[in-house]
Coordinates of C-alpha atoms in Angstrom, one line a residue:
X452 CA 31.2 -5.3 17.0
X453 CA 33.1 -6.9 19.4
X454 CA 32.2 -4.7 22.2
X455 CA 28.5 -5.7 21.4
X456 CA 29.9 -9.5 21.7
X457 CA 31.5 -8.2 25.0
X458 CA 28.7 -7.0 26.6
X459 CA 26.1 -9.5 25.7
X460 CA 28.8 -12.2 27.1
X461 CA 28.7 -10.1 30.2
X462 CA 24.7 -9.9 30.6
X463 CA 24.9 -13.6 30.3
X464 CA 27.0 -14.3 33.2
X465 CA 26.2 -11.1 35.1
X466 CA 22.3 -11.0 34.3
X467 CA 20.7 -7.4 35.6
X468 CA 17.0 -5.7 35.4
X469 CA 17.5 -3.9 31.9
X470 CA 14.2 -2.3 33.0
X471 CA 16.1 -0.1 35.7
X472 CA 17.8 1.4 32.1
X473 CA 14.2 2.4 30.9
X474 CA 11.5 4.5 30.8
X475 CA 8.2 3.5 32.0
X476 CA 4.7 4.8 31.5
X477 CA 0.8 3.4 32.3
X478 CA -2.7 3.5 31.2
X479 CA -3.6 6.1 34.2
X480 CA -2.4 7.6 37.0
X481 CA -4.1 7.4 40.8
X482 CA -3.3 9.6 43.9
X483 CA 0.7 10.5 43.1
X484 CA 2.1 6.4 42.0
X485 CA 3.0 6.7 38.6
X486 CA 4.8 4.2 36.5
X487 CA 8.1 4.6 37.9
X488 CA 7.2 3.0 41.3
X489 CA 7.9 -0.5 39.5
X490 CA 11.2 0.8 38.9
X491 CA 12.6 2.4 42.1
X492 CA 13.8 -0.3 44.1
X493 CA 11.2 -0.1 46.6
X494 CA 9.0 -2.4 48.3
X495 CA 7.3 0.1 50.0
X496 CA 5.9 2.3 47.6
X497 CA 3.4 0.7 43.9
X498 CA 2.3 2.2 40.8
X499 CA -1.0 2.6 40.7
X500 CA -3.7 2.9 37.5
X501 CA -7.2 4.0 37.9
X502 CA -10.2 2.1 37.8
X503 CA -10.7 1.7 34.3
X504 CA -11.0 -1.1 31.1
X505 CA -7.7 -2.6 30.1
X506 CA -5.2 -1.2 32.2
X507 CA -1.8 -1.3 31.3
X508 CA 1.6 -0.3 32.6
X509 CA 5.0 -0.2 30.2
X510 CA 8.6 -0.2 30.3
X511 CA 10.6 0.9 26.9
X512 CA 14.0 -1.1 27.3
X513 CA 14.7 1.8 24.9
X514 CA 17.1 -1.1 22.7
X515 CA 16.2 -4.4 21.2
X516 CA 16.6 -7.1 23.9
X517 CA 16.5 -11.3 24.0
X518 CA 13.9 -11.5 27.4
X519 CA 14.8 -15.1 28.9
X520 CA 12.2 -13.6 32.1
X521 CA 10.4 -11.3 33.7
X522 CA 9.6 -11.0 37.5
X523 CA 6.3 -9.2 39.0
X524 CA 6.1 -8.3 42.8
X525 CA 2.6 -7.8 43.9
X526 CA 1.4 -5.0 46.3
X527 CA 1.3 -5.7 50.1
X528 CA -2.9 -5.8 50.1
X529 CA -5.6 -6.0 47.7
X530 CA -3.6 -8.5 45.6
X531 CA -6.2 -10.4 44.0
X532 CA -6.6 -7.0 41.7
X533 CA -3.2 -8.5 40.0
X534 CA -5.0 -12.1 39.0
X535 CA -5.5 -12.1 35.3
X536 CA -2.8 -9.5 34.4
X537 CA -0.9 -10.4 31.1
X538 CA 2.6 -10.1 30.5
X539 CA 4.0 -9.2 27.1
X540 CA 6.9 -8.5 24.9
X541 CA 7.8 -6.9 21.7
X542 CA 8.4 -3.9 19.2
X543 CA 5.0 -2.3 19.0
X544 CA 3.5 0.6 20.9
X545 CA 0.2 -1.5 20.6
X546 CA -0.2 -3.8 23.4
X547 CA -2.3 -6.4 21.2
X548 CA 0.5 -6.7 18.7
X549 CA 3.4 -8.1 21.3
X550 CA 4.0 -12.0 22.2
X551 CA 2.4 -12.9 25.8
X552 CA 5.2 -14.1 27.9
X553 CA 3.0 -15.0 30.8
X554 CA -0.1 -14.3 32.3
X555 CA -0.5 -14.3 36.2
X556 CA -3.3 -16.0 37.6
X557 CA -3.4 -15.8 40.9
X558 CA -0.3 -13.7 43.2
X559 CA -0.4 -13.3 46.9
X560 CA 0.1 -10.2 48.7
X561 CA 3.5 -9.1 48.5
X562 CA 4.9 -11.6 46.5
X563 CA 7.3 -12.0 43.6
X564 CA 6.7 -14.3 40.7
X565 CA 9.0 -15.0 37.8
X566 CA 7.7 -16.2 34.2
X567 CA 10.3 -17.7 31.5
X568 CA 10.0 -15.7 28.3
X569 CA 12.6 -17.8 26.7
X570 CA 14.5 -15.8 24.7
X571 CA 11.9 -13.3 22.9
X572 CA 13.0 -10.1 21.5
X573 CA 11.2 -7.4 22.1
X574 CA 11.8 -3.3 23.2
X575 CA 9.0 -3.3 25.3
X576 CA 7.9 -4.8 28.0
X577 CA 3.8 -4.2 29.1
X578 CA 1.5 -5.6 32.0
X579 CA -1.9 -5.3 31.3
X580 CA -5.1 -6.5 32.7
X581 CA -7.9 -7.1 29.8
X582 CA -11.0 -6.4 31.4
X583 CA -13.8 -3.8 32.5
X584 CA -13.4 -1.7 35.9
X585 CA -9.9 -2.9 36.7
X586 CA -7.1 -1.2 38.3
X587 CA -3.5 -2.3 38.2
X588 CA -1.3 -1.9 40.8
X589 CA 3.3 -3.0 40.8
X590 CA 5.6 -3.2 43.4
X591 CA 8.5 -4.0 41.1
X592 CA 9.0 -5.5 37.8
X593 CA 12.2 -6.9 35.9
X594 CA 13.1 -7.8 32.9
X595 CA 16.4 -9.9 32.6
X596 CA 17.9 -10.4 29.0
X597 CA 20.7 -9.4 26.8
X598 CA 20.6 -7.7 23.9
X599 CA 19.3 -9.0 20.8
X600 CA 22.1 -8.5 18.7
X601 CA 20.2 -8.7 15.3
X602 CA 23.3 -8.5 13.2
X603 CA 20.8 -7.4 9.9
X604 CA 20.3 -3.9 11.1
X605 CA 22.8 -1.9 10.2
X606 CA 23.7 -4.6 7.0
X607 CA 22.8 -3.7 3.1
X608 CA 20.3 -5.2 1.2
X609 CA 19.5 -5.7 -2.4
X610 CA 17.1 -8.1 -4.5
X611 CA 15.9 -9.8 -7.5
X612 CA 13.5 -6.8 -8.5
X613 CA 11.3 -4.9 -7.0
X614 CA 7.4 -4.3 -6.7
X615 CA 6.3 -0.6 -6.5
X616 CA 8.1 1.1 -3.2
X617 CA 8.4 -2.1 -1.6
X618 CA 12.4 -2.2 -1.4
X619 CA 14.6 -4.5 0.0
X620 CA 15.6 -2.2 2.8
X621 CA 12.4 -2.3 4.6
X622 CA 13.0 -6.0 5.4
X623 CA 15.6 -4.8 7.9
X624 CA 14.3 -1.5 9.2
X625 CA 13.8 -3.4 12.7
X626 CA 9.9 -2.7 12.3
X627 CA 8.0 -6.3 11.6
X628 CA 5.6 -4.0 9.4
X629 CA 2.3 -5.3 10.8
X630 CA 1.1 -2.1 11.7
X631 CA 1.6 -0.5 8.2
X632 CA 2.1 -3.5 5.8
X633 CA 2.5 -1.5 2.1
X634 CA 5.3 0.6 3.9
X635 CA 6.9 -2.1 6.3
X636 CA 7.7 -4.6 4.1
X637 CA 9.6 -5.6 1.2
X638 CA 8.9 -7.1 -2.0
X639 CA 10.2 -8.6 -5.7
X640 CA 8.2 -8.7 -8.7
X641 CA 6.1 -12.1 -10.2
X642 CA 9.5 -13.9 -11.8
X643 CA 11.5 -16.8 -11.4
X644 CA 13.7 -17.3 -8.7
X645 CA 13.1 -14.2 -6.9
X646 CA 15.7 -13.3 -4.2
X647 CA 16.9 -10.9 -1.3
X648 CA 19.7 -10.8 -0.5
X649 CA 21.7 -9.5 2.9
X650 CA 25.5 -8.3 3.5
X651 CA 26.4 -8.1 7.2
X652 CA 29.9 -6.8 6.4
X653 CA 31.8 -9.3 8.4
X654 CA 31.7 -12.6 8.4
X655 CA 29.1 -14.1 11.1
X656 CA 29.2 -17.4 12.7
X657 CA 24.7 -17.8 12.8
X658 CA 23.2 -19.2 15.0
X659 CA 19.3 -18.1 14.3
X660 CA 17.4 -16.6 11.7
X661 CA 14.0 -15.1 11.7
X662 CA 11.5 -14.2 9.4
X663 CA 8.1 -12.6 9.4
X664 CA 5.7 -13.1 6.6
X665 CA 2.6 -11.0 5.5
X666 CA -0.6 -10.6 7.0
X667 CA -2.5 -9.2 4.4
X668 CA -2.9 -11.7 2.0
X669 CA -1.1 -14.2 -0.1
X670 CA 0.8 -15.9 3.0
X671 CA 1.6 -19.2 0.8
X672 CA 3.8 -17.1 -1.1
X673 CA 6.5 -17.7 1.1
X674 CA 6.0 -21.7 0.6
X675 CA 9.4 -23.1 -0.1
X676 CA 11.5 -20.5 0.2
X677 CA 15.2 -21.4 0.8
X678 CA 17.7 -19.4 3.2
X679 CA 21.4 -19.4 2.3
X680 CA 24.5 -18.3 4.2
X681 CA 28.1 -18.1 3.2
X682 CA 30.4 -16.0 1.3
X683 CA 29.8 -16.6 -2.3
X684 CA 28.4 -14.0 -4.3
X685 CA 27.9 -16.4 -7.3
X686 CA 24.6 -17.5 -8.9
X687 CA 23.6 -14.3 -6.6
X688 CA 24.5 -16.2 -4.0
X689 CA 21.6 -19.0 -4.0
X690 CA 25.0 -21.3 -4.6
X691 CA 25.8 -20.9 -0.5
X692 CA 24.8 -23.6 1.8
X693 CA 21.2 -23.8 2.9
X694 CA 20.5 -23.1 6.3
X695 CA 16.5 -24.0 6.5
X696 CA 14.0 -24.2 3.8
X697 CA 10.6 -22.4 4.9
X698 CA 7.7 -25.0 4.4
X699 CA 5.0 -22.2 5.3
X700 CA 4.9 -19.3 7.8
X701 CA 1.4 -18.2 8.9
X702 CA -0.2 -14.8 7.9
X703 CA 1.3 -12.2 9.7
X704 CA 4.1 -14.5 12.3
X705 CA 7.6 -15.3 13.0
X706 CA 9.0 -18.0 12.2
X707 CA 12.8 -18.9 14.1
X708 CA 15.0 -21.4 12.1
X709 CA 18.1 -22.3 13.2
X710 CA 21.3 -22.3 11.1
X711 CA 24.0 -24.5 13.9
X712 CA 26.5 -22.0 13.8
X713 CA 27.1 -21.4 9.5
X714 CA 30.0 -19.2 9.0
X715 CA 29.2 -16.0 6.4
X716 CA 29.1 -12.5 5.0
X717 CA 25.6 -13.0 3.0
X718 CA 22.6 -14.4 3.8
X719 CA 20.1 -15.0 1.2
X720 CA 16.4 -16.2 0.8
X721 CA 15.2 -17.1 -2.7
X722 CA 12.0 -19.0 -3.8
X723 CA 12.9 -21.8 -6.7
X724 CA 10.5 -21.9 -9.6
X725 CA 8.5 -19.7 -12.3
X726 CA 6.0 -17.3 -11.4
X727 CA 7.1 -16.5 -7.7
X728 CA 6.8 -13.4 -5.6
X729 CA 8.8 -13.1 -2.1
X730 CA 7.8 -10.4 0.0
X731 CA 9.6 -10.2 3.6
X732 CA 8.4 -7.8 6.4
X733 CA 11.5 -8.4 8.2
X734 CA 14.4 -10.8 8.5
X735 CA 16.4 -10.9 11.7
X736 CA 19.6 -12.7 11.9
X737 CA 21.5 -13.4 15.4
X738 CA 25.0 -14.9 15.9
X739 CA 28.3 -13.6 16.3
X740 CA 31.2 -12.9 14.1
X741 CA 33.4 -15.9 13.1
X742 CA 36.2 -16.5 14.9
X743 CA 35.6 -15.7 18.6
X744 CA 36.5 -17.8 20.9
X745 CA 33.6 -17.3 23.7
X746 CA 31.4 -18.8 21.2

């Protein structure tokens, strides 16, 4: 663990393109520049797509990281074919599903523009350009972040009850379960007080917690759900001290709430009342353990 905490410390201070640890791939190929063009450190050579609809050009980070920016250096003529291009980042395969970042409007020849992604987690990093008979070209790109350090994966989970094969595991299998909803994401059975619950092993001082509700259906479900952190295991341990209560999440987001820093082994959501059903497609929680002193 503290390695992790070592390392992230160090990407802070020291920040470097975690794209040059990737692997990178594109829509299409033209004439010899393939996707690693972006990646080799030259200004001399591009990548280069065909003329096609949509092109796009990926690099997998290959771990989880916290983006805070990206920088795009544009080819030495025909820049215009850049203006457009978006710029996005997150866990899915499918470009539609990840958080825009940026989008470039306009780039000169040969130059190099940075957009703030402030902090979004994400294993992949794509360029596209939305559109009919485009072609996409990259002299370099970088992605500068440190990793995410989403202390849930890797922690156990139980809760309350549970609906069908919808277990409390899936809420931290570090998939958002958009894609494939009834096998992503977790769920209780209608009762009262349903909650999940999380144990991280270790005490963790956190700083951010994240959770992504449903897109299906029945988004208001989550309406007044209450997350918990500390050590108690008592009253299942609802009895902890509340770190945010959820007002509403939309269908299918993220919502971030931030927990200043509560020191504990368990973090819990619950949902007070009768007749209550909490379904989580994934909980994220971010901090480090308690106790060290780069804080």
């Amino acid at each position: 663990m503290l390695d992790d905490f070592l390392l992230t410390f160090i990407h802070y201070i020291f920040p470097e393109n975690v794209a040059l640890r990737g692997k990178s791939s594109q829509s299409s190929t033209y004439a010899g520049s393939g996707p690693e063009c972006a990646l080799d450190g030259s200004l001399n050579s591009w990548t280069h797509t065909n003329d096609q609809t949509n092109p796009w050009w990926r690099v997998d980070l290959l771990k989880v990281y916290r983006v805070n920016r990206v920088t795009i250096t544009n080819r030495p003529s025909l820049g215009s074919r850049i203006n457009g291009a978006v710029i996005r980042i997150g866990n899915f395969l499918d470009i539609y599903s990840n958080t825009i970042c940026g989008v470039i409007s306009t780039l000169g020849n040969s130059a190099t523009a940075t957009f703030s992604c402030g902090g979004m987690v994400g294993r992949y990093m794509v360029v596209h350009i939305p559109g009919s008979r485009k072609t996409l070209s990259l002299v370099e790109a970088g992605v500068y972040g440190t990793l995410a350090g989403n202390r849930a994966i890797g922690g156990a989970s139980i809760q309350s009850s549970t609906s069908a094969d919808w277990i409390a595991e899936k809420a931290i299998d570090g998939n958002r379960g958009l894609q494939q909803l009834r096998t992503g994401c977790s769920s209780t059975l209608n009762e009262t007080n349903p909650w999940w619950r999380l144990d991280l092993h270790d005490v963790y001082r956190v700083s951010e917690v994240v959770v992504t509700n449903r897109k299906d259906c029945c988004a208001e479900q989550i309406n007044g759900a209450e997350i918990h952190i500390g050590n108690s295991l008592e009253n299942n341990g609802i009895n902890n001290p509340i770190c945010a209560v959820i007002p509403d999440i939309p269908a299918g987001e993220s919502n971030n709430y931030s927990c200043d820093g509560l020191d504990g082994r368990y973090m819990i959501i619950h949902i007070p009342g009768d007749w209550k059903i909490l379904t989580l497609c994934e909980v994220e929680v971010y901090g480090y353990l308690a106790g060290n002193s780069l804080l």
